[in-house]
Amino acid sequence: VVAETAAAADAAARLVQVEYDILPAVFDPEEARTPGAPVLHPGRTPEDRVADASRNVVAQLHDGHGGDIDATLSASAVTVSGTWQTSRVTHAQLETHGAVGWLDEDGRLVIRSSTQVPFLTRDELAHVFDLPRENVRVFAARVGGGFGGKQEIFTEDLVALAVL
């Protein structure tokens, strides 16, 4: 709920009715990549920033270094293979996530945010809202302590939606 006052937001939130559709689920990343697993992002393409929706692969990294992996492994004195897991890790930023927004006198969307990556945030907002990049301005306060946890859209899209 987006509102101009806390009281209006509270009143509007009380009017919200939620209806859930129970969909097939998958709870293991390896299971999610198997053929026949429920597709989590149907119809998404790399243009939508989803690497391979049919295999539930949202992102892929390629370091660009080629080479013959099989030959390298064969020539290695020792190889180790297995599957290792760690518990979930989350950042604990020193500052809160926050954003405010408005349209400037030229009609450009302006977002002031606690993001660590204002240019990426600008590009993401332009993509999400189908706006020219030059019509989106994002700037961040000089505050540190994000530790890498503020490198994606978190609140900025919601603020932009309210502004637009």
XYZ file of C-alpha atoms in Angstrom:
164
model
C 0.000 0.000 0.000
C 1.290 3.441 -0.918
C -0.355 6.469 0.644
C 0.309 10.057 1.578
C -0.119 9.474 5.325
C 0.331 6.587 7.730
C -3.378 6.727 8.624
C -4.395 6.495 4.964
C -1.991 3.587 4.444
C -3.404 1.769 7.476
C -6.989 2.285 6.299
C -6.130 1.093 2.791
C -4.255 -1.956 4.091
C -7.386 -3.054 5.966
C -9.260 -3.142 2.634
C -6.797 -5.483 0.948
C -8.129 -8.972 0.275
C -5.679 -11.657 -0.800
C -6.495 -14.774 -2.781
C -3.803 -17.408 -3.265
C -3.415 -19.900 -6.103
C -1.505 -22.942 -4.890
C 1.091 -23.677 -7.568
C 3.529 -26.563 -7.946
C 6.613 -25.909 -5.868
C 10.237 -26.941 -5.808
C 12.439 -26.443 -2.765
C 15.867 -27.622 -3.828
C 18.063 -25.744 -6.338
C 19.330 -28.931 -7.978
C 15.806 -30.328 -8.247
C 14.652 -27.030 -9.768
C 17.118 -27.469 -12.650
C 15.964 -30.985 -13.591
C 13.772 -31.593 -16.650
C 10.100 -31.490 -15.737
C 10.568 -29.318 -12.640
C 7.957 -26.565 -12.207
C 9.108 -23.527 -14.182
C 9.405 -20.589 -11.813
C 9.673 -17.817 -14.417
C 7.588 -18.950 -17.426
C 7.850 -16.819 -20.522
C 10.956 -14.980 -19.338
C 13.919 -14.468 -21.631
C 17.474 -13.162 -21.300
C 16.016 -9.802 -22.383
C 14.014 -9.941 -19.132
C 17.305 -10.648 -17.337
C 16.441 -14.313 -16.748
C 19.199 -16.516 -18.195
C 17.249 -19.733 -18.923
C 13.677 -19.848 -17.647
C 13.062 -23.422 -18.826
C 15.805 -24.647 -16.461
C 15.026 -22.120 -13.679
C 18.409 -20.461 -14.137
C 17.975 -16.790 -13.327
C 21.609 -15.734 -13.698
C 24.810 -17.195 -15.079
C 28.379 -15.975 -14.833
C 31.039 -16.699 -17.409
C 34.553 -15.508 -16.677
C 35.536 -15.519 -20.338
C 38.553 -17.775 -19.848
C 38.327 -20.648 -22.265
C 40.385 -23.752 -22.430
C 40.070 -27.483 -22.464
C 38.673 -28.295 -19.039
C 38.811 -32.066 -19.548
C 42.483 -31.907 -20.560
C 43.305 -29.699 -17.592
C 41.590 -32.074 -15.172
C 43.290 -35.101 -16.765
C 46.692 -33.458 -16.345
C 46.046 -32.549 -12.701
C 47.875 -34.501 -10.011
C 44.782 -34.476 -7.802
C 41.141 -33.683 -8.460
C 38.365 -33.457 -5.917
C 34.688 -33.522 -6.743
C 31.620 -33.316 -4.592
C 28.775 -31.149 -3.485
C 29.182 -28.718 -0.611
C 26.549 -26.579 1.030
C 26.656 -23.658 3.403
C 23.924 -21.977 5.347
C 22.302 -18.842 4.047
C 24.244 -15.648 4.618
C 22.746 -12.194 4.604
C 24.236 -8.753 4.882
C 23.719 -6.624 7.944
C 24.011 -3.099 6.622
C 24.805 -0.270 8.992
C 22.192 1.884 7.288
C 18.602 1.110 6.395
C 17.248 0.595 2.887
C 15.371 3.684 1.881
C 14.368 5.807 -1.079
C 12.325 8.885 -1.897
C 11.284 10.005 -5.343
C 9.674 12.738 -7.365
C 9.318 14.069 -10.896
C 11.545 17.065 -11.581
C 10.515 20.166 -13.538
C 11.403 18.382 -16.805
C 9.244 15.349 -15.968
C 12.218 13.088 -15.207
C 11.930 10.461 -12.507
C 14.320 11.315 -9.669
C 15.134 8.806 -6.934
C 17.292 9.507 -3.896
C 18.320 6.171 -2.470
C 20.680 4.395 -0.099
C 21.856 2.238 -3.019
C 25.528 1.458 -3.582
C 25.057 1.417 -7.365
C 23.090 4.462 -8.557
C 23.873 3.906 -12.251
C 22.766 0.267 -12.166
C 19.652 1.295 -10.233
C 18.929 3.927 -12.892
C 19.326 1.344 -15.665
C 17.102 -1.173 -13.863
C 14.370 1.404 -13.243
C 14.502 2.540 -16.871
C 14.185 -1.103 -17.955
C 11.348 -1.964 -15.554
C 9.282 1.118 -16.356
C 10.234 1.302 -20.061
C 11.688 4.783 -19.706
C 14.627 6.289 -21.587
C 17.707 6.206 -19.336
C 18.104 9.957 -19.658
C 14.655 10.373 -18.052
C 15.715 8.606 -14.854
C 18.085 10.134 -12.301
C 19.254 8.205 -9.243
C 21.574 9.596 -6.639
C 22.772 8.229 -3.349
C 23.817 9.836 -0.111
C 27.465 9.562 0.889
C 26.862 6.867 3.440
C 28.909 3.709 3.773
C 28.323 0.378 5.376
C 26.294 -1.447 2.740
C 28.941 -4.178 2.394
C 27.620 -5.187 -1.015
C 24.062 -5.736 0.180
C 22.680 -2.681 -1.581
C 23.632 -3.517 -5.127
C 20.171 -4.207 -6.474
C 16.754 -2.612 -6.511
C 15.173 -3.015 -3.097
C 12.774 -0.108 -2.511
C 13.465 2.099 -5.508
C 10.998 0.370 -7.835
C 8.174 0.767 -5.336
C 8.968 4.445 -4.882
C 9.132 4.917 -8.659
C 5.780 3.172 -9.077
C 4.214 5.513 -6.531
C 5.720 8.562 -8.245
C 4.738 7.532 -11.759
